Every structure is written in C-alpha cells, then in structure tokens.
Short mmCIF file of C-alpha atoms in Angstrom, two decimals:
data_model
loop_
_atom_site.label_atom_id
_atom_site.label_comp_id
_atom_site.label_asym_id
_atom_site.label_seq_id
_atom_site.Cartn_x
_atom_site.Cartn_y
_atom_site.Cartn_z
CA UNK L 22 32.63 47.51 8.31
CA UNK L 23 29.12 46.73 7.43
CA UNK L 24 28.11 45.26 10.70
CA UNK L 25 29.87 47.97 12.59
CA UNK L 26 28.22 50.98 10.79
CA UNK L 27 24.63 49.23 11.56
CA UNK L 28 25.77 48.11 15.55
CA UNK L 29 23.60 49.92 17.75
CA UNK L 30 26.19 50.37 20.40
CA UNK L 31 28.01 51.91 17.95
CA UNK L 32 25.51 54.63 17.17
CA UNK L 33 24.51 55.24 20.65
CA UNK L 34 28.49 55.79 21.41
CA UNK L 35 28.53 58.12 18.67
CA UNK L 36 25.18 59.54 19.78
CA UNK L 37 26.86 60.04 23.20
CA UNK L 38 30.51 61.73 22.03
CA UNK L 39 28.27 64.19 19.69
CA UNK L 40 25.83 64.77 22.62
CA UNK L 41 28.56 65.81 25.22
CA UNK L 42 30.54 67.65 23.28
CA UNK L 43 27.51 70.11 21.94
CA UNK L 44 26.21 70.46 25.27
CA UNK L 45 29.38 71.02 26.63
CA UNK L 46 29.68 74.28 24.16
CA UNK L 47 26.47 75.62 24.77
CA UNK L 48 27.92 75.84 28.87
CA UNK L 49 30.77 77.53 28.01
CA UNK L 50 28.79 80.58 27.41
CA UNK L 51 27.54 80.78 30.56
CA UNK L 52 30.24 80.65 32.22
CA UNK L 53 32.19 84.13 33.16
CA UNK L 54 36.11 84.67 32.45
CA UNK L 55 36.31 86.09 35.97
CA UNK L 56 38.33 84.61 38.68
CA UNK L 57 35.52 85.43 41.57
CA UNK L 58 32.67 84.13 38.94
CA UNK L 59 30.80 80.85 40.32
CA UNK L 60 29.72 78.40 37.34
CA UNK L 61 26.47 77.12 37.15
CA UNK L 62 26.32 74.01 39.26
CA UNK L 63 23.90 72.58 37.40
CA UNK L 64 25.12 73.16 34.13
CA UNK L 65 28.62 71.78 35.25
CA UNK L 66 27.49 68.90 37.26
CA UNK L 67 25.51 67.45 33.94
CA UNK L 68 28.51 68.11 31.89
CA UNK L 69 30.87 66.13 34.17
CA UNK L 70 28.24 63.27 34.72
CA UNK L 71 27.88 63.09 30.35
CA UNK L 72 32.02 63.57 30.13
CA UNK L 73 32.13 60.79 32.51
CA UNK L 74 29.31 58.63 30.84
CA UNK L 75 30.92 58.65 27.44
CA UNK L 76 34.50 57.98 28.61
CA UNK L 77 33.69 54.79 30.21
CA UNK L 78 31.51 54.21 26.76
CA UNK L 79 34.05 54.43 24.18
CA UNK L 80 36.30 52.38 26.92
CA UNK L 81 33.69 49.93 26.39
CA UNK L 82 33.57 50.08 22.85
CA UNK L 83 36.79 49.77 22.41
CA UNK L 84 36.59 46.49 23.96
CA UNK L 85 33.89 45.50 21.87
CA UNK L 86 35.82 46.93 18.85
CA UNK L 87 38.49 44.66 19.96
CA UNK L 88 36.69 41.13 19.80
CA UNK L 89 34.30 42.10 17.23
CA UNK L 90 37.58 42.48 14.76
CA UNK L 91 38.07 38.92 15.56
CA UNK L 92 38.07 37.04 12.42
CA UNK L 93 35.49 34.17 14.26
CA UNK L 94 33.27 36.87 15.33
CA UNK L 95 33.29 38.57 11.91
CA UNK L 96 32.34 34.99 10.46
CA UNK L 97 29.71 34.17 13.41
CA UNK L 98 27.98 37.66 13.16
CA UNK L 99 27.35 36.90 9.16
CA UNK L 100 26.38 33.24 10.12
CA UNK L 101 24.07 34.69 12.49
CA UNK L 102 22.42 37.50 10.20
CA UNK L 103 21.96 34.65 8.11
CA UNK L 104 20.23 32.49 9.84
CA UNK L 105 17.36 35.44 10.61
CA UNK L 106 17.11 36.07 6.54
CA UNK L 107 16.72 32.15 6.38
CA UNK L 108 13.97 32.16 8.95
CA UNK L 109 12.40 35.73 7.47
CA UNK L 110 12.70 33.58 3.88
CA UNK L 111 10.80 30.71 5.21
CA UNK L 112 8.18 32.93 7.17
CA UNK L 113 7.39 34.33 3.92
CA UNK L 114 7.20 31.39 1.51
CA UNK L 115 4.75 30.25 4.14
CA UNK L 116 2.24 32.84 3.34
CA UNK L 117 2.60 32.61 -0.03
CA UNK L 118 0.34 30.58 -2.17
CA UNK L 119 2.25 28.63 -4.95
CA UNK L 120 0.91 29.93 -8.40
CA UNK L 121 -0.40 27.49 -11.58
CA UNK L 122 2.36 26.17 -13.41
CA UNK L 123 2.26 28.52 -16.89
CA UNK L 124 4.47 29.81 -19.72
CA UNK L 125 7.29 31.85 -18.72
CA UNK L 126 6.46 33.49 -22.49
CA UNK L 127 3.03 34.65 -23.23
CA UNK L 128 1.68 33.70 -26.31
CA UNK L 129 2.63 35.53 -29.30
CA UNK L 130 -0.61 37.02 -29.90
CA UNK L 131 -0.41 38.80 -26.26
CA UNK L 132 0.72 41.76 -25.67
CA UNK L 133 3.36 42.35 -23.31
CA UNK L 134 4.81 45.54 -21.28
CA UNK L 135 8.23 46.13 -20.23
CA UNK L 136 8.70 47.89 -16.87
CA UNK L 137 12.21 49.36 -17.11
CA UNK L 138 15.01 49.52 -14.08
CA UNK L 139 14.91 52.98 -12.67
CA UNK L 140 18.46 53.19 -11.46
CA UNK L 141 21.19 51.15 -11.50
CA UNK L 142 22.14 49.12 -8.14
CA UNK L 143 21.46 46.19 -6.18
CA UNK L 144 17.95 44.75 -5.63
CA UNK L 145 17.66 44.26 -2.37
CA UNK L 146 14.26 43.78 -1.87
CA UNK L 147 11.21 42.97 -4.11
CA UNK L 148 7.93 41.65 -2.03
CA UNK L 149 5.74 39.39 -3.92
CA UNK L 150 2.66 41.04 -1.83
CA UNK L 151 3.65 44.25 -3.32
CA UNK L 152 4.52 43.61 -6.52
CA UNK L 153 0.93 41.65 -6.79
CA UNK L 154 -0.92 44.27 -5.38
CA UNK L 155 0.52 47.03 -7.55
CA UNK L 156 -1.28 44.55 -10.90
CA UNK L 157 -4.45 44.62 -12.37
CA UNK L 158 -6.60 41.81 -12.10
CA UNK L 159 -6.22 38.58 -14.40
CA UNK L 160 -2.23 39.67 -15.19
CA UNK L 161 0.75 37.98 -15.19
CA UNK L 162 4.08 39.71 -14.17
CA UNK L 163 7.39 37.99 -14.84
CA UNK L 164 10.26 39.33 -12.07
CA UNK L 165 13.38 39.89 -14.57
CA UNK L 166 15.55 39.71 -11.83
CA UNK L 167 15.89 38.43 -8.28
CA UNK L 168 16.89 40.06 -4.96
CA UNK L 169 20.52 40.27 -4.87
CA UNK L 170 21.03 41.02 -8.43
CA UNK L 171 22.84 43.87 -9.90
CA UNK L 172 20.70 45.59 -12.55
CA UNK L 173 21.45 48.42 -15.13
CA UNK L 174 19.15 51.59 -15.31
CA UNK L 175 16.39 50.55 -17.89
CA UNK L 176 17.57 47.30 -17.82
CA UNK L 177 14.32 44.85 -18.26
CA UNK L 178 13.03 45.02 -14.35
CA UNK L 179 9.66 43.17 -15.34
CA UNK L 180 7.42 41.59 -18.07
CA UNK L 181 3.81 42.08 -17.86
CA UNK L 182 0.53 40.40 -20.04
CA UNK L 183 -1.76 40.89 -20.93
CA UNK L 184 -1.03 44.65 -21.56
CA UNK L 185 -2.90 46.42 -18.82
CA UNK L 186 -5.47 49.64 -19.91
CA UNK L 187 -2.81 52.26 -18.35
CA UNK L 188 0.44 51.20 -19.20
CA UNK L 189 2.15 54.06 -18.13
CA UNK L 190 0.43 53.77 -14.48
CA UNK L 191 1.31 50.29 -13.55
CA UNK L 192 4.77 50.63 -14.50
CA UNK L 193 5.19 53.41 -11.98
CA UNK L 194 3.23 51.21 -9.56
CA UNK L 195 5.96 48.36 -10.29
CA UNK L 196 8.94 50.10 -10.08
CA UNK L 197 8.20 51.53 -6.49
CA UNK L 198 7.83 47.35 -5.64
CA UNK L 199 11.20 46.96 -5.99
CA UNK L 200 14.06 48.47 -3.96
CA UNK L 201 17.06 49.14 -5.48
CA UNK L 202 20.48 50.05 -3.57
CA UNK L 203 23.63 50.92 -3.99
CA UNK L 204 25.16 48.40 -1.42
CA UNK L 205 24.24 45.50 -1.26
CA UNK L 206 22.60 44.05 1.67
CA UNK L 207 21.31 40.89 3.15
CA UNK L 208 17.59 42.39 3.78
CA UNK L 209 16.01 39.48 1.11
CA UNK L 210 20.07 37.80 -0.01
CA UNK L 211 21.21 34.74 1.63
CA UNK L 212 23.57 34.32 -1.33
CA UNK L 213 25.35 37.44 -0.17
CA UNK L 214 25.98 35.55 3.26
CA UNK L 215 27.61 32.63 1.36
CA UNK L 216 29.94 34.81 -0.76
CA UNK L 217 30.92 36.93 2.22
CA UNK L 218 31.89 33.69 4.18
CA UNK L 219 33.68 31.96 1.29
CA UNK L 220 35.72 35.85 0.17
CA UNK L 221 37.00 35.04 3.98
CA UNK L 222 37.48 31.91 3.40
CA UNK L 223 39.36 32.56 0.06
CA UNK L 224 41.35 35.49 1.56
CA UNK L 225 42.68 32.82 4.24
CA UNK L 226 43.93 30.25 1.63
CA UNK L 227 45.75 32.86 -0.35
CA UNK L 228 49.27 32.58 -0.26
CA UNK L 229 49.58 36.14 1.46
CA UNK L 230 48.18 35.21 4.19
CA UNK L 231 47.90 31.29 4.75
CA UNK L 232 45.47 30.87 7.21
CA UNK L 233 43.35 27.60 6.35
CA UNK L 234 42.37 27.83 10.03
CA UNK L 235 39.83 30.31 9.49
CA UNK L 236 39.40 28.68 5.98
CA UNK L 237 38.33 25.73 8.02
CA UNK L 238 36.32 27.44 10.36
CA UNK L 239 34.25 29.30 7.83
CA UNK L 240 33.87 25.79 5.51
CA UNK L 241 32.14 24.08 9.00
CA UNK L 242 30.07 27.65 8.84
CA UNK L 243 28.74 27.32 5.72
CA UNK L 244 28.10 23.54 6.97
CA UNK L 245 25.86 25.07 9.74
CA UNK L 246 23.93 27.56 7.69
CA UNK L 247 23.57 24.81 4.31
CA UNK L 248 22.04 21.92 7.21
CA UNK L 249 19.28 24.96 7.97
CA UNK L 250 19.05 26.44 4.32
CA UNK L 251 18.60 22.97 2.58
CA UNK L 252 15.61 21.57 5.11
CA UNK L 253 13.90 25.13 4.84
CA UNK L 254 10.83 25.82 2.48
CA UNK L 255 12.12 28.05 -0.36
CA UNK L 256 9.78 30.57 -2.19
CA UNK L 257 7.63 29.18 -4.94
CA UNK L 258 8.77 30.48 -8.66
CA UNK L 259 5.35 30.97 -9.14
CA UNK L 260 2.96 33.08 -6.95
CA UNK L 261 -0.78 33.40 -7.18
CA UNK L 262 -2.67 36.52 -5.60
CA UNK L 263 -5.80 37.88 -5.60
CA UNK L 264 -8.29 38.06 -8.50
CA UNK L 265 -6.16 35.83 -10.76
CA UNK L 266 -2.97 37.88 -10.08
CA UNK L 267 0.21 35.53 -11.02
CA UNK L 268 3.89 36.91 -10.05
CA UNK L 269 6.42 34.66 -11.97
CA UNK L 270 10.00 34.53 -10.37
CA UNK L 271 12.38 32.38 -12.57
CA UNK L 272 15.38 33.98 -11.20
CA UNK L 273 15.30 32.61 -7.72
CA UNK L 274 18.17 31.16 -7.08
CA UNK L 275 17.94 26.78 -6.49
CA UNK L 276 19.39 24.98 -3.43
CA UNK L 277 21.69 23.69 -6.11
CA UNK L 278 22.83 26.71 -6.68
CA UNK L 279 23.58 27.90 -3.15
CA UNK L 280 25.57 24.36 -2.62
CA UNK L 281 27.61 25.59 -5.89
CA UNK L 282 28.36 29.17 -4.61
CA UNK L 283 28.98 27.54 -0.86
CA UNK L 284 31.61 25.01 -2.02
CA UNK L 285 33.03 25.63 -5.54
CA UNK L 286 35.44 28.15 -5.05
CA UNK L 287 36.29 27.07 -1.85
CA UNK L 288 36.56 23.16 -3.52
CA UNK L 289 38.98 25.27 -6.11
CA UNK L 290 41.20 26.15 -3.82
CA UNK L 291 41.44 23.79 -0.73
CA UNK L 292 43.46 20.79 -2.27
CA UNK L 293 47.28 22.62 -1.15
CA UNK L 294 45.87 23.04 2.03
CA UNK L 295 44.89 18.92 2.90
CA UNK L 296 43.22 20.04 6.03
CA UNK L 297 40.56 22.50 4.88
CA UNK L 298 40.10 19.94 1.95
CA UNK L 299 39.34 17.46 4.47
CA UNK L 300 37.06 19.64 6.84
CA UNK L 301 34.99 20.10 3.45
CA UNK L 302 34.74 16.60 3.09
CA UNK L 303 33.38 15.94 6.20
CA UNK L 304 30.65 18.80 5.77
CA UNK L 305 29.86 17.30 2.51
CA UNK L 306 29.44 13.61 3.96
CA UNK L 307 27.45 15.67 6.83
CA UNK L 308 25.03 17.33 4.71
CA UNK L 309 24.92 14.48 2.43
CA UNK L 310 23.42 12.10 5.66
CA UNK L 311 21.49 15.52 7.00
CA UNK L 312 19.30 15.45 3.85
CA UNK L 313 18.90 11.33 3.74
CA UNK L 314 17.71 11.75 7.23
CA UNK L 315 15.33 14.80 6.90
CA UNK L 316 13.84 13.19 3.70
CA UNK L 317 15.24 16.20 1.69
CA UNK L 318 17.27 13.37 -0.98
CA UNK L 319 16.63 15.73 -3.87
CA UNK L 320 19.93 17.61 -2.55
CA UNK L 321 21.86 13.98 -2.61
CA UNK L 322 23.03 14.44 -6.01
CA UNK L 323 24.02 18.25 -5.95
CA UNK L 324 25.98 17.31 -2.19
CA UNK L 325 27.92 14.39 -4.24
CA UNK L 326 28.87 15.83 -7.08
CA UNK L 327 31.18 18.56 -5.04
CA UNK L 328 32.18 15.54 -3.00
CA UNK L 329 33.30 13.94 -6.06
CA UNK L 330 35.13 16.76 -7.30
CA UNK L 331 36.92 17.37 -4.30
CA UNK L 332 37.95 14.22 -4.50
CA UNK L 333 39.34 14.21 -7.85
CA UNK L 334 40.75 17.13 -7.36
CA UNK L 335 43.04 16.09 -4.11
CA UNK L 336 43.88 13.10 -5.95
CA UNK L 337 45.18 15.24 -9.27
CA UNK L 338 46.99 17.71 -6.66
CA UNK L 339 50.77 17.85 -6.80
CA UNK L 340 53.10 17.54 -4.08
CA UNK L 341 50.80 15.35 -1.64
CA UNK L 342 52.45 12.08 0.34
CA UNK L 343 50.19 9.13 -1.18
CA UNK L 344 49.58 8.37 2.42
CA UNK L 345 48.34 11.57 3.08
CA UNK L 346 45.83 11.44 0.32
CA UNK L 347 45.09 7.93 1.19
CA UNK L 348 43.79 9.05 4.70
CA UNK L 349 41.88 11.66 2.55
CA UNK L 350 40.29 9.55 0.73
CA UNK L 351 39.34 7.15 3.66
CA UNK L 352 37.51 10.46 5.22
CA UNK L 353 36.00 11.15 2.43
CA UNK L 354 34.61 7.98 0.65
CA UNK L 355 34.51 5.14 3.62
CA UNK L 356 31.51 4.65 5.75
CA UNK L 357 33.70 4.76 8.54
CA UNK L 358 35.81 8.28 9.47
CA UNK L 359 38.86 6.96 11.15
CA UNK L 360 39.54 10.67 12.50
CA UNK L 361 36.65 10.91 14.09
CA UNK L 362 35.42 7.10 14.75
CA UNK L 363 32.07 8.18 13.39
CA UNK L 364 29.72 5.84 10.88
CA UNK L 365 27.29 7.08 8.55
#
C-alpha cells in the first residue's frame, strides 16, 4: 500500500479523475435545459477529450494495479528502493569525516544536557550535517537513537557536553535535526527493507498460506541486497565537523546486525520447508565467498555462524528422510554443490 500511495502514476490518475470530473461541473452550468439550445463547443469538446483521457488512464492503471499486486513485484520494488537508500547511505558516509575515537560518557566532572524527544514516532531521518551545525563549537553530541527507531515523547533524543551557554536554545536547534514520523519509512532505514522482505517471507512459510516459493524468492532477495550492503562503506559512529564539533552515533546498526535481522527469523522457520532451507544455504555459502573475494572477511564469521545454525537446525528437524537432509548437508557444507555443479 505504501508504494502505491507514493506511485506517481497513481497520483496523476487521481489528479486526472478529480480534474475531469470538476471541470465537467463547472460546464454543466453553461449549458441550457432547452431542446433548441446549442452547447458550447468548446467547453464540450475539452470535456469529451479529458472523459476520454482518463478512461483509457485508469484502464491503464488497472493494468498496472494488476502486476504491481504481484507478490515478485511487491518484493522487487522494496529490493529496488533499497538499493537507492544503500547507494544514498554510501554517498553520505563518503562526505563524512570519521570523528576521534572518545568516551561515549563524558567525564563526571562535565556537565551534560539532555535534549528530549518532541513527539513520539519513528525517526526517519537525522543528518549528521545538521545535527553538527545546529552545536556550538568544541561540543560533543551523543545521537540516543538511530534512524529507524521508535522513540517515546521526551524520551532521551540526545546527550550533549560540555553544557553549552544557552541550553534552552540548542535544544530547540537539535530537535528540529531530527525528523520524527508516524510511519515509518525507508528515507535513512535499510533495516526496514530487510524486515519488510523477511514479514513476506514469513507470511509465505506460515501454515495458512504455504508458499516457500516466494519464501525462496525473497531469501535470494535479501542475497542480492546483503552482496551490495556488506561491500558498501557504512557511516562512521563517530563524526567530526567543524570547529571541533563531534556527533557520536552508537546506535547505528552493524553489518552483523543486518545479517541477523536478514536471516534469523527466516533461519527459524525454513527447516519444514527443505527447499527454502536450502536456497538460504546457498545465499549463505554465496555471501560467505562474496566477502572472501571482495576482501570484506570481517563478515566471514557473522555469514557462518547462521550457516551453522541452519545447519543444526535441519539436522534437529523432525520428519525429514535422512537422505534428504544428507543432500542438505552436501549443499550446504561441501566445496562442491551437486545441485548446481558449482565449486567454491
């Protein structure tokens, strides 16, 4: 529903229907009850040219309505919208300049403000080129949160020391840094991607509906978008701006965490359903030889422990033909795939 409130065909469809109908109105009151009467030719001619316009536009949308209801092209679009808040996330880190490595604490003889949450909602945005501009010079500010977070109304938002000489003004300064929704949104969040690909992926494995095809297909998804995420430059936790500025983001989530929130739940509940447990073995082994190759190895041990666990977890699974397993477990552990007659 998301993507199809924000499609701009959508709107201008919308625009159109809204449009033709209005003008439409306004004609009628030009036009005479009278049988002998002549209606404005202009008038009428622009009203059968929009009628026309919008019919064969809501014919169109309906087709689009049709294949965007698709469950592949619900799981490509969020792929896709992903991919641009990956590249947007990289763009920025680039421009940043990684801050000294200090205290998360200041020292107990330093005074510290506390910028309160204005509202409660989802942060969806919080620009470290704002937030540092908004300081004085020589402070610190710790970021209490991190987009994609939910956050209580005066909830801690931020930390800041040493205490600046108008309190009261650079909290009002901070607060307007940081956006705060009530939806949340993808704007700064590629950990809302992941969790809306694996809630499809969950929703297919339920017993309700027992699809592990689009279970599989949205396990080689997350593949796709975890070979891009997992190579890319994520922000520092520490930022340095001008005139000794330092913005301190602890919260951030790690590429350890986004393999966790990619794979657990989906790990969890794959094991009934041998295939999608063995597409998610093959995107492990993938990623695992992705980040070998692209000299990204700190990811190696992350990648193998939710191979590992899969692993265990097929082989503790009830109800499975040992030979069934035993083809799992050649997928998943030899150097050689026999499916797919591919070495490492």
């Amino acid at each position: 529903m998301r993507s199809f409130i924000r499609d701009r065909f959508s709107q201008t469809v919308i625009g159109m229907l809204v449009a033709t109908f209005v003008y439409c109105v306004l004609v009628l009151r030009h036009i005479s009850g009278e049988a002998t009467a002549l209606a404005p030719s202009l008038s009428m001619t622009a009203a059968l040219v929009l009628t026309v316009t919008t019919v064969v536009f809501i014919v169109a949308y309906l087709n689009r309505l049709a294949h965007g209801l698709q469950v592949g092209q619900v799981v490509r679009s969020i792929a896709d919208e992903a991919y641009e808040v990956i590249n947007a996330s990289a763009t920025a880190a680039q421009r940043e300049e990684p801050g000294p490595d200090i205290a998360l604490e200041p020292a107990d003889d330093e005074s510290i403000v506390v910028v309160p949450a204005g509202r409660d909602g989802w942060v969806t945005q919080s620009p470290s080129e704002h937030i540092l501009a908004a300081l004085p010079p020589s402070t610190v500010v710790r970021l209490e949160t991190r987009s994609g977070a939910y956050i209580h109304r005066r909830e801690v938002l931020m930390r800041v020391w040493p205490a600046p000489s108008d309190p009261d003004k650079v909290r009002q300064r901070l607060t307007a840094t940081v956006e705060i929704s009530d939806t949340r949104t993808m704007q700064e969040d590629i950990d809302f991607a992941l969790r809306q690909l694996v809630d499809i992926a969950l929703r297919a494995l339920s017993a309700a509906i027992n699809d592990p095809t689009t279970a599989t297909e949205v396990v080689l998804r997350l593949g796709s978008l975890l070979r891009v995420l997992l190579t890319t430059d994520t922000p520092p936790l520490s930022v340095r701006g001008a005139d000794d500025r330092v913005l301190l983001r602890p919260w951030n989530l790690s590429p350890t965490e986004y393999i966790e929130h990619a794979f657990e739940q989906i790990r969890h509940a794959s094991p009934p359903q041998l295939h999608v447990a063995t597409a998610l073995a093959r995107v492990l082994r993938m990623l695992l030889d992705h980040v070998r190759s692209t000299g990204h190895t700190e990811h190696v041990p992350a990648l193998h422990h939710q191979l590992d666990m899969l692993i265990d977890a097929v082989k503790a699974q009830p109800g499975l033909h040992p030979d069934d397993v035993r083809r799992f477990r050649e997928i998943a552990e030899s150097p050689i795939d026999p499916a797919e007659h591919r070495t490492r």
